[in-house]
Coordinates of C-alpha atoms in Angstrom, one line a residue:
Chain A
M1 CA -21.6 5.7 -23.5
N2 CA -20.5 9.0 -22.2
P3 CA -22.4 12.3 -21.6
N4 CA -20.5 14.1 -24.4
N5 CA -21.2 11.3 -26.9
T6 CA -17.5 11.0 -27.8
P7 CA -17.2 8.1 -30.2
P8 CA -15.3 5.1 -28.8
G9 CA -11.6 5.3 -29.6
N10 CA -11.6 9.0 -30.0
S11 CA -9.9 9.6 -26.7
R12 CA -6.5 9.3 -28.4
K13 CA -7.1 12.6 -30.3
L14 CA -7.9 14.6 -27.2
A15 CA -5.5 17.0 -25.7
L16 CA -4.4 15.9 -22.2
T17 CA -6.3 18.6 -20.4
D18 CA -9.6 17.5 -22.1
L19 CA -8.7 13.9 -21.5
A20 CA -8.2 14.5 -17.8
Q21 CA -11.5 16.4 -17.6
H22 CA -13.4 13.6 -19.3
C23 CA -11.7 11.1 -17.0
A24 CA -12.8 13.1 -14.0
L25 CA -16.4 13.3 -15.1
E26 CA -16.6 9.6 -16.1
T27 CA -15.2 8.7 -12.7
E28 CA -17.9 10.9 -11.1
L29 CA -20.5 8.9 -13.0
Y30 CA -18.9 5.7 -11.8
Y31 CA -19.2 6.9 -8.2
R32 CA -22.9 7.6 -8.8
G33 CA -23.5 4.1 -10.0
Q34 CA -24.4 5.3 -13.5
P35 CA -23.1 4.0 -16.8
Y36 CA -19.6 5.4 -17.5
D37 CA -17.0 5.3 -20.2
P38 CA -13.5 4.1 -19.0
Q39 CA -11.7 4.9 -22.2
F40 CA -10.6 8.4 -21.1
C41 CA -8.9 7.3 -17.9
F42 CA -7.4 4.3 -19.6
E43 CA -6.0 6.5 -22.4
M44 CA -4.2 8.5 -19.7
F45 CA -2.6 5.3 -18.5
R46 CA -1.7 4.3 -22.0
R47 CA 0.0 7.7 -22.7
A48 CA 1.8 7.4 -19.4
F49 CA 3.2 3.9 -19.9
I50 CA 3.4 3.5 -23.6
E51 CA 4.4 7.0 -24.6
A52 CA 6.3 7.7 -21.3
D53 CA 4.2 10.8 -20.8
Q54 CA 5.0 12.2 -17.4
H55 CA 2.2 14.8 -17.6
A56 CA -0.3 12.1 -18.2
W57 CA 1.0 10.3 -15.1
D58 CA 0.7 13.5 -13.1
R59 CA -3.0 13.7 -14.1
I60 CA -3.5 10.0 -13.1
Y61 CA -1.9 10.8 -9.7
T62 CA -4.3 13.8 -9.2
Q63 CA -7.3 11.7 -10.2
Y64 CA -6.7 8.7 -7.9
Q65 CA -4.4 9.8 -5.1
L66 CA -7.1 10.9 -2.6
Q67 CA -9.0 7.6 -3.0
A68 CA -5.7 5.8 -2.6
V69 CA -5.0 7.5 0.7
R70 CA -8.4 6.3 2.0
W71 CA -7.7 2.9 0.7
V72 CA -4.4 2.8 2.7
Q73 CA -6.1 4.1 5.8
R74 CA -8.6 1.2 5.6
D75 CA -5.8 -1.4 5.3
P76 CA -5.6 -3.7 8.4
L77 CA -1.8 -3.3 8.5
F78 CA -1.8 0.5 8.4
P79 CA -2.3 1.1 12.2
F80 CA 1.0 -0.8 12.8
S81 CA 3.0 0.9 10.2
S82 CA 5.7 3.5 10.5
Q83 CA 4.6 5.8 7.8
E84 CA 1.8 8.2 6.9
A85 CA -0.9 7.1 4.5
Q86 CA 0.2 9.8 2.0
D87 CA 3.8 8.4 2.2
F88 CA 2.5 5.0 1.2
V89 CA 0.5 6.4 -1.6
N90 CA 3.5 8.3 -3.0
L91 CA 5.7 5.2 -2.7
A92 CA 3.0 3.2 -4.5
F93 CA 2.7 5.6 -7.4
A94 CA 6.5 5.8 -7.7
K95 CA 6.7 2.0 -7.7
M96 CA 4.0 1.7 -10.4
W97 CA 5.8 4.3 -12.5
T98 CA 9.1 2.5 -12.4
A99 CA 7.9 -1.1 -12.4
L100 CA 5.2 -1.0 -15.1
T101 CA 7.2 -1.3 -18.3
P102 CA 5.6 -1.0 -21.8
G103 CA 5.8 -4.7 -22.1
K104 CA 4.0 -5.3 -18.9
F105 CA 1.4 -2.6 -19.6
A106 CA 0.5 -4.5 -22.8
R107 CA -0.9 -7.2 -20.5
L108 CA -3.4 -4.8 -19.0
P109 CA -6.2 -4.6 -21.5
D110 CA -8.5 -2.0 -19.8
L111 CA -8.9 0.5 -17.0
K112 CA -10.1 -2.1 -14.6
S113 CA -6.8 -4.1 -14.9
A114 CA -4.7 -0.9 -14.8
L115 CA -6.4 0.1 -11.5
A116 CA -5.9 -3.5 -10.2
Y117 CA -2.2 -3.0 -10.8
L118 CA -2.3 0.3 -8.9
R119 CA -4.1 -1.5 -6.1
I120 CA -1.3 -4.2 -6.1
C121 CA 1.3 -1.5 -5.9
I122 CA -0.4 0.1 -2.9
K123 CA -0.7 -3.2 -1.0
S124 CA 2.9 -4.1 -1.9
V125 CA 4.4 -1.0 -0.3
I126 CA 2.5 -1.7 2.9
L127 CA 3.8 -5.3 2.8
D128 CA 7.4 -4.0 2.1
D129 CA 7.0 -1.8 5.3
R130 CA 6.0 -4.9 7.3
R131 CA 9.0 -6.8 6.1
I132 CA 11.3 -4.0 7.0
R133 CA 9.8 -3.7 10.5
K134 CA 10.4 -7.4 11.0
W135 CA 14.1 -7.0 10.1
V136 CA 14.3 -4.1 12.6
E137 CA 12.7 -6.4 15.2
L138 CA 15.2 -9.1 14.4
G139 CA 18.0 -6.6 15.0
Y140 CA 19.3 -6.7 11.4
L141 CA 18.3 -3.2 10.5
D142 CA 18.2 0.0 12.5
E143 CA 15.1 2.1 12.2
V144 CA 15.3 4.7 9.6
D145 CA 14.3 8.2 10.5
P146 CA 12.7 9.6 7.3
D147 CA 13.0 13.2 8.5
Q148 CA 16.7 12.9 8.9
G149 CA 17.3 10.5 6.0
G150 CA 18.8 8.0 8.4
T151 CA 19.7 7.2 12.0
D152 CA 22.9 8.3 13.8
S153 CA 24.5 5.0 12.7
G154 CA 23.8 6.1 9.1
N155 CA 21.1 3.6 8.3
T156 CA 19.3 5.3 5.4
P157 CA 17.1 3.6 2.8
E158 CA 20.2 3.4 0.6
D159 CA 22.0 1.6 3.4
H160 CA 19.2 -0.8 3.5
T161 CA 19.6 -1.5 -0.2
L162 CA 23.3 -2.1 0.3
Q163 CA 22.7 -4.4 3.2
A164 CA 20.2 -6.3 1.1
I165 CA 22.9 -6.8 -1.6
E166 CA 25.4 -7.9 1.0
R167 CA 23.1 -10.4 2.5
E168 CA 22.2 -11.9 -0.9
K169 CA 26.0 -12.3 -1.6
L170 CA 26.3 -14.0 1.8
W171 CA 23.3 -16.2 1.1
R172 CA 24.9 -17.4 -2.2
L173 CA 27.9 -18.3 -0.2
V174 CA 25.7 -20.4 2.1
E175 CA 24.0 -22.0 -0.9
Q176 CA 27.3 -23.2 -2.3
Q177 CA 27.9 -25.1 1.0
L178 CA 24.6 -27.1 0.7
H179 CA 25.0 -30.6 -0.6
N180 CA 21.5 -31.7 -1.4
E181 CA 17.8 -30.7 -1.5
N182 CA 17.2 -31.7 2.1
E183 CA 19.9 -29.5 3.4
R184 CA 18.6 -26.6 1.3
L185 CA 15.1 -27.1 2.6
V186 CA 16.2 -27.2 6.3
I187 CA 18.5 -24.2 6.1
V188 CA 15.9 -22.1 4.0
A189 CA 13.0 -23.1 6.3
I190 CA 14.9 -22.3 9.5
F191 CA 16.8 -19.2 8.6
V192 CA 14.8 -17.7 5.7
Y193 CA 11.3 -18.6 6.7
G194 CA 11.9 -18.7 10.5
M195 CA 10.3 -22.1 11.0
K196 CA 11.0 -24.4 13.9
A197 CA 12.1 -28.0 13.3
Q198 CA 8.7 -29.4 14.3
E199 CA 7.0 -27.1 11.8
I200 CA 9.3 -28.2 9.0
Y201 CA 8.6 -31.9 9.8
K202 CA 4.9 -31.2 9.9
Q203 CA 5.0 -29.5 6.5
F204 CA 7.4 -32.0 4.8
P205 CA 6.8 -35.3 6.6
N206 CA 7.9 -37.4 3.6
R207 CA 11.3 -35.8 3.4
F208 CA 12.5 -36.5 7.0
S209 CA 12.2 -39.5 9.3
N210 CA 11.8 -37.4 12.4
V211 CA 12.5 -34.0 14.0
A212 CA 15.9 -35.2 15.2
E213 CA 17.0 -35.7 11.6
I214 CA 16.2 -32.1 10.9
H215 CA 18.4 -31.0 13.8
R216 CA 21.2 -33.2 12.5
V217 CA 21.0 -31.7 9.0
R218 CA 21.1 -28.2 10.5
Q219 CA 24.1 -29.1 12.7
N220 CA 26.1 -30.6 9.8
V221 CA 25.5 -27.5 7.6
L222 CA 26.4 -25.1 10.4
D223 CA 29.6 -27.0 11.2
R224 CA 30.5 -26.8 7.5
L225 CA 29.8 -23.1 7.4
R226 CA 31.9 -22.4 10.6
R227 CA 34.8 -24.1 8.9
N228 CA 34.5 -21.9 5.9
L229 CA 36.8 -18.9 6.3
K230 CA 34.9 -16.6 3.9
F231 CA 31.6 -17.3 5.7
R232 CA 33.2 -16.7 9.2
D233 CA 34.6 -13.4 8.1
S234 CA 31.4 -12.3 6.6
I235 CA 29.2 -13.1 9.5
R236 CA 31.1 -11.0 12.0
Chain B
M1 CA 43.5 -28.7 21.3
Q2 CA 42.5 -26.0 23.8
S3 CA 38.9 -25.0 23.6
E4 CA 38.1 -21.3 23.3
V5 CA 36.0 -21.7 26.4
S6 CA 38.2 -21.9 29.5
M7 CA 35.9 -24.2 31.4
N8 CA 34.9 -27.8 30.8
C9 CA 31.6 -29.5 31.3
I10 CA 31.1 -30.0 35.0
F11 CA 28.6 -32.8 34.4
P12 CA 30.0 -34.9 31.6
P13 CA 29.1 -36.1 29.1
E14 CA 28.7 -32.6 27.8
L15 CA 25.6 -31.8 25.8
N16 CA 26.0 -32.3 22.0
E17 CA 24.8 -29.8 19.5
A18 CA 21.8 -31.8 18.5
Q19 CA 20.5 -31.8 22.1
I20 CA 21.2 -28.0 22.4
L21 CA 19.5 -27.3 19.1
A22 CA 16.5 -29.4 20.2
Y23 CA 16.4 -27.3 23.4
L24 CA 16.6 -24.1 21.4
N25 CA 13.7 -25.3 19.3
G26 CA 11.5 -25.7 22.4
A27 CA 12.1 -29.4 23.3
T28 CA 11.5 -30.0 27.0
D29 CA 13.9 -32.8 27.8
K30 CA 14.2 -32.5 31.6
Q31 CA 17.7 -33.8 31.7
V32 CA 18.9 -31.3 29.1
I33 CA 17.2 -28.4 31.0
H34 CA 18.6 -29.6 34.3
H35 CA 22.1 -29.8 32.8
L36 CA 22.0 -26.4 31.3
E37 CA 20.8 -24.9 34.6
R38 CA 23.9 -26.3 36.4
C39 CA 26.6 -26.3 33.8
P40 CA 28.1 -22.9 32.7
Y41 CA 30.2 -24.6 29.9
C42 CA 27.3 -26.2 28.2
R43 CA 25.2 -23.1 28.8
E44 CA 27.8 -21.0 27.1
K45 CA 27.8 -23.4 24.1
M46 CA 24.0 -23.1 24.0
E47 CA 24.2 -19.3 24.0
A48 CA 26.8 -19.3 21.3
L49 CA 24.6 -21.6 19.1
D50 CA 21.6 -19.4 19.9
T51 CA 23.5 -16.2 18.9
L52 CA 24.7 -17.8 15.7
G53 CA 21.2 -18.9 14.9
K54 CA 19.8 -15.5 15.6
Q55 CA 22.5 -13.8 13.5
L56 CA 21.7 -16.1 10.6
A57 CA 18.0 -15.7 11.0
G58 CA 18.3 -11.9 11.1
R59 CA 20.6 -11.9 8.2
F60 CA 18.7 -14.3 6.0
Y61 CA 15.1 -13.6 6.9
R62 CA 13.1 -13.7 3.7
V63 CA 16.3 -13.4 1.6
T64 CA 14.9 -15.9 -1.1
C65 CA 11.4 -14.4 -1.0
P66 CA 10.2 -12.5 -4.1
A67 CA 9.2 -8.9 -3.4
P68 CA 5.5 -8.3 -2.7
L69 CA 5.1 -6.6 -6.1
D70 CA 6.5 -9.7 -7.8
L71 CA 3.8 -11.8 -5.9
G72 CA 1.3 -9.2 -7.1
E73 CA 2.4 -9.5 -10.7
Y74 CA 2.2 -13.2 -10.5
L75 CA -1.3 -12.9 -9.1
L76 CA -2.3 -10.7 -12.1
G77 CA -0.8 -13.1 -14.6
M78 CA 1.8 -10.7 -15.8
M79 CA 4.9 -13.0 -15.5
S80 CA 6.7 -15.2 -17.9
D81 CA 5.9 -18.9 -17.5
A82 CA 9.3 -19.8 -16.1
R83 CA 9.2 -17.0 -13.4
A84 CA 5.6 -17.8 -12.6
Q85 CA 6.6 -21.4 -12.0
E86 CA 9.4 -20.3 -9.6
I87 CA 7.0 -18.1 -7.7
A88 CA 4.3 -20.8 -7.5
K89 CA 6.8 -23.3 -6.1
H90 CA 8.0 -20.7 -3.6
I91 CA 4.5 -19.9 -2.4
V92 CA 3.9 -23.6 -1.7
E93 CA 7.1 -23.8 0.4
C94 CA 7.2 -20.4 2.2
P95 CA 4.5 -19.7 4.8
H96 CA 5.1 -15.9 4.8
C97 CA 4.7 -15.6 1.0
A98 CA 1.6 -17.8 1.2
V99 CA 0.1 -15.3 3.6
E100 CA 1.2 -12.2 1.6
F101 CA -0.2 -13.8 -1.6
K102 CA -3.5 -14.2 0.1
E103 CA -3.4 -10.6 1.4
L104 CA -2.6 -9.4 -2.1
R105 CA -5.4 -11.5 -3.6
D106 CA -7.9 -10.1 -1.0
A107 CA -6.7 -6.5 -1.9
S108 CA -7.1 -7.1 -5.6
R109 CA -10.7 -8.1 -5.1
Q110 CA -11.6 -4.9 -3.4
E111 CA -13.3 -2.2 -5.4
F112 CA -11.0 0.7 -6.3
P113 CA -12.1 3.5 -6.5
S114 CA -14.6 2.5 -3.9
R115 CA -18.2 3.5 -4.5
E116 CA -19.2 2.8 -1.0
E117 CA -16.5 5.0 0.5
K118 CA -16.6 7.8 -1.9
P119 CA -14.5 10.4 -0.2
I120 CA -16.7 13.1 1.2
G121 CA -16.0 16.3 -0.6
D122 CA -13.0 14.9 -2.4
T123 CA -14.8 14.1 -5.6
L124 CA -15.4 17.7 -6.7
K125 CA -12.2 18.9 -5.2
G126 CA -10.3 16.1 -6.8
L127 CA -12.0 16.9 -10.1
W128 CA -11.0 20.5 -9.6
H129 CA -7.4 20.2 -10.7
N130 CA -8.4 18.4 -13.8
L131 CA -10.9 20.9 -15.0
A132 CA -9.8 23.6 -17.4
D133 CA -13.0 25.6 -17.6
V134 CA -13.5 27.0 -14.1
L135 CA -15.4 30.2 -13.4
T136 CA -15.3 32.2 -10.2
G137 CA -18.6 33.6 -8.9
R138 CA -18.7 36.9 -7.1
L139 CA -21.1 37.7 -4.3
V140 CA -22.9 40.8 -5.2
T141 CA -25.5 41.1 -2.4
G142 CA -26.1 39.4 0.9
P143 CA -28.4 39.5 3.9
T144 CA -28.1 42.4 6.3
L145 CA -27.0 41.3 9.8
G146 CA -29.5 41.6 12.6
M147 CA -32.6 41.7 10.4
V148 CA -33.9 38.2 11.3
G149 CA -36.9 38.3 13.6
V150 CA -37.6 41.9 13.0
R151 CA -41.2 42.3 11.8
G152 CA -41.4 43.4 8.2
S153 CA -37.6 43.1 7.8
G154 CA -37.8 40.1 5.4
R155 CA -34.6 38.4 4.3
R156 CA -32.2 39.3 1.5
P157 CA -30.9 36.4 -0.4
L158 CA -27.3 35.8 -1.4
I159 CA -26.9 36.7 -5.1
I160 CA -23.8 35.4 -6.9
E161 CA -22.8 36.8 -10.3
V162 CA -21.1 34.5 -12.7
E163 CA -20.3 35.8 -16.2
D164 CA -23.7 36.4 -17.7
F165 CA -26.0 34.7 -15.2
H166 CA -26.7 34.6 -11.5
I167 CA -27.1 32.1 -8.7
V168 CA -29.5 33.0 -5.9
L169 CA -29.1 31.4 -2.5
D170 CA -32.0 31.6 0.0
V171 CA -30.6 31.2 3.5
Q172 CA -33.3 30.6 6.1
M173 CA -33.2 30.2 9.8
A174 CA -33.6 26.7 11.2
A175 CA -33.6 25.2 14.7
E176 CA -30.7 25.6 17.1
G177 CA -29.2 28.6 15.3
R178 CA -28.6 26.7 12.1
V179 CA -29.7 27.6 8.5
T180 CA -31.1 25.8 5.5
I181 CA -30.2 26.8 2.0
G182 CA -32.1 26.6 -1.3
G183 CA -30.7 27.8 -4.6
Q184 CA -31.8 28.9 -8.0
I185 CA -29.8 29.3 -11.2
A186 CA -31.0 32.3 -13.2
S187 CA -29.5 31.7 -16.7
Q188 CA -30.7 31.8 -20.3
D189 CA -29.0 28.4 -20.9
L190 CA -30.6 26.5 -18.0
D191 CA -30.2 23.2 -19.9
M192 CA -26.5 23.4 -19.4
W193 CA -26.9 23.4 -15.6
T194 CA -29.6 20.8 -15.3
G195 CA -28.2 17.8 -13.5
A196 CA -25.2 19.8 -12.3
H197 CA -23.5 18.6 -9.2
V198 CA -23.4 21.1 -6.3
E199 CA -21.3 21.0 -3.2
L200 CA -21.2 23.3 -0.2
W201 CA -18.0 23.2 1.7
Q202 CA -17.6 24.2 5.3
A203 CA -14.9 23.3 7.8
G204 CA -15.7 19.8 8.9
D205 CA -18.8 19.5 6.8
N206 CA -19.8 19.0 3.2
R207 CA -23.3 18.9 1.6
R208 CA -24.4 17.9 -1.8
A209 CA -27.3 18.7 -4.1
T210 CA -28.2 18.4 -7.8
I211 CA -29.7 21.1 -9.9
D212 CA -33.1 20.1 -11.3
D213 CA -34.7 21.1 -14.7
L214 CA -36.1 24.2 -13.1
G215 CA -32.6 25.3 -12.1
T216 CA -33.3 24.8 -8.4
F217 CA -31.4 22.9 -5.7
Q218 CA -31.7 22.3 -2.0
F219 CA -29.2 21.2 0.6
E220 CA -30.7 18.6 2.9
G221 CA -30.5 19.3 6.6
A222 CA -29.4 22.3 8.5
L223 CA -26.0 23.9 8.2
V224 CA -23.9 25.9 10.6
P225 CA -23.7 29.6 9.8
G226 CA -20.2 30.8 8.9
P227 CA -17.6 30.7 6.1
A228 CA -18.4 28.4 3.2
E229 CA -17.4 27.7 -0.3
L230 CA -19.7 26.7 -3.1
L231 CA -18.7 24.4 -6.0
I232 CA -20.8 23.5 -9.1
I233 CA -19.9 21.3 -12.0
S234 CA -22.1 20.9 -15.0
P235 CA -22.5 17.6 -16.8
K236 CA -20.4 19.0 -19.6
G237 CA -17.6 19.9 -17.3
K238 CA -18.2 23.6 -16.8
A239 CA -17.4 24.6 -13.3
I240 CA -18.1 27.4 -10.9
T241 CA -16.5 28.2 -7.6
V242 CA -17.7 30.7 -5.1
P243 CA -15.1 31.0 -2.4
N244 CA -15.2 33.1 0.8
M245 CA -19.0 33.1 1.3
E246 CA -20.4 33.8 4.7
L247 CA -23.6 32.0 5.6
V248 CA -25.5 34.5 7.7
V249 CA -29.2 35.1 8.1

C-alpha cells in the first residue's frame, strides 16, 4: 500500500530520482507508524548491489545516514571511542558497499534484512575500533592520528594492515610448532584470548588435570619457540 | 655454558619456569614471592618471561578471531555451512567473540530506523535531498515593526507567494515575548495540500504541524521571534521551502 497507489513490483521501472522520492515518503509514513511500502527503498538497495549502481548507493546514504549517526551516538561503546559518529557512519557505509557482494545480497529478501545488514556494519566498525584501542593499550600499535594520516613513527591505517599481515605470518609459524590440540588450546587461550591459566582450566576442565599442567604445556611450547631461529628473529 | 645473565641464583635451587609462570598468573606461593624479592637472578628470569609473554600477547591478541562483520554475517545466516561451523566453534571457545556476538545480536534486534528516536527536524531535511519537485516561497508582505500594542494598529500577517497560490501565516504575541503561529493555504487545489507535513525551523528548535482539510495548520506552543525557515511536503511529494523568514510581531 502506498499513497501513490503504485502497483507492487513497479518500482523497477521508476527513474532513480522518483524512486528516492518514494523511498523518502514511505520512510516518513514508517516514522508516523502508518502503513508503508518498503519496495521503493529496497529497490534502491537492489540497484546498488545487484546492478552496482553507485548513484543508488549515494541515495541510500542520503536517506539513512542521519539516523545512522544517531544510532552510533546511542551505542554504549561510543563514549569510549576515538572517532566522531559521522566517521563511524562513513566507515560503516563503506564497509557495506565493499562487503555486500551480489551473492550475499541475494540472501537479503527484503528491506528489513538489508537494513539489518547496515545495522551490523555500523556495529562492526564500532567493535573494530574497540579491538584497535586494545592493541594500542597492549603496546602493539601506536595511535593513529587521522588528521595527519599517521603518527610520527608512521603508523597509518595502512601500516596497521601490514602489521596485521605480519602477525598472521608469525602466528602461522607458531602454529607449525604446536604438536597437539592441548598445546593449541593453551597457546591460543593465553596469547590470543588473553586468558589466565585458572580461567582456561575452569573453561576446559576435562582437557587438563590441573592448572600446573597448563603451565607446563605453555612452558614446553615457549621453549620450543625460543629454539626456533625464524621465530626468534621475527619476535625482535 | 655461560648464561646470558651474569649473576647466579643467590638462594638455590633457582626458581623453575613453571613456578615463575604460576607467579605471573597470579599464584600466591609465599616461598616464590619471597625468593623473587631477594634474588635478582630469578627476578630477571621472571621479568624476561613476563616480557616475552607480553610481546606474544600483544602480537597475537585476537589474531585467530573472525572480524566483527564476519560474526555479524554469521548472525544473519549469510555464510556457507563450513564457514558458519568454524565461527560457531570459535565463539564457543573465545570469550571475546562470545561477547561481541552477543553485542551484535543485541544491535540487530534494535529498530532501525528508530521510530522512537525520530531525529527532530532531520526527517524533512533528510527528505529534502531526495525530492526533485521543490518550490521556493517568497515573502511578499510582513508585519510592520512596532505596531503591536498600538490601539487600532491590528497585525499584518506574513504572506508567502508560491507559484499560483499563497500561504498566510498569522503571527500573534504570546507570553514572555514569544509568538504563536497559525497558517492557512490559499490554493485552488487544496486537496493536494491536505495532510501535508509542515516544519518550522529555527536555531535550536523545530516545530511540526499538519495541514487539515480546510488548509489550516497550527504550531503548538510558543516560538521565539527571529529568523526561521518553513518547510512543507505534500503527501504526493511536492515540497515548498521558505527560507530567510523573520518571525516578528
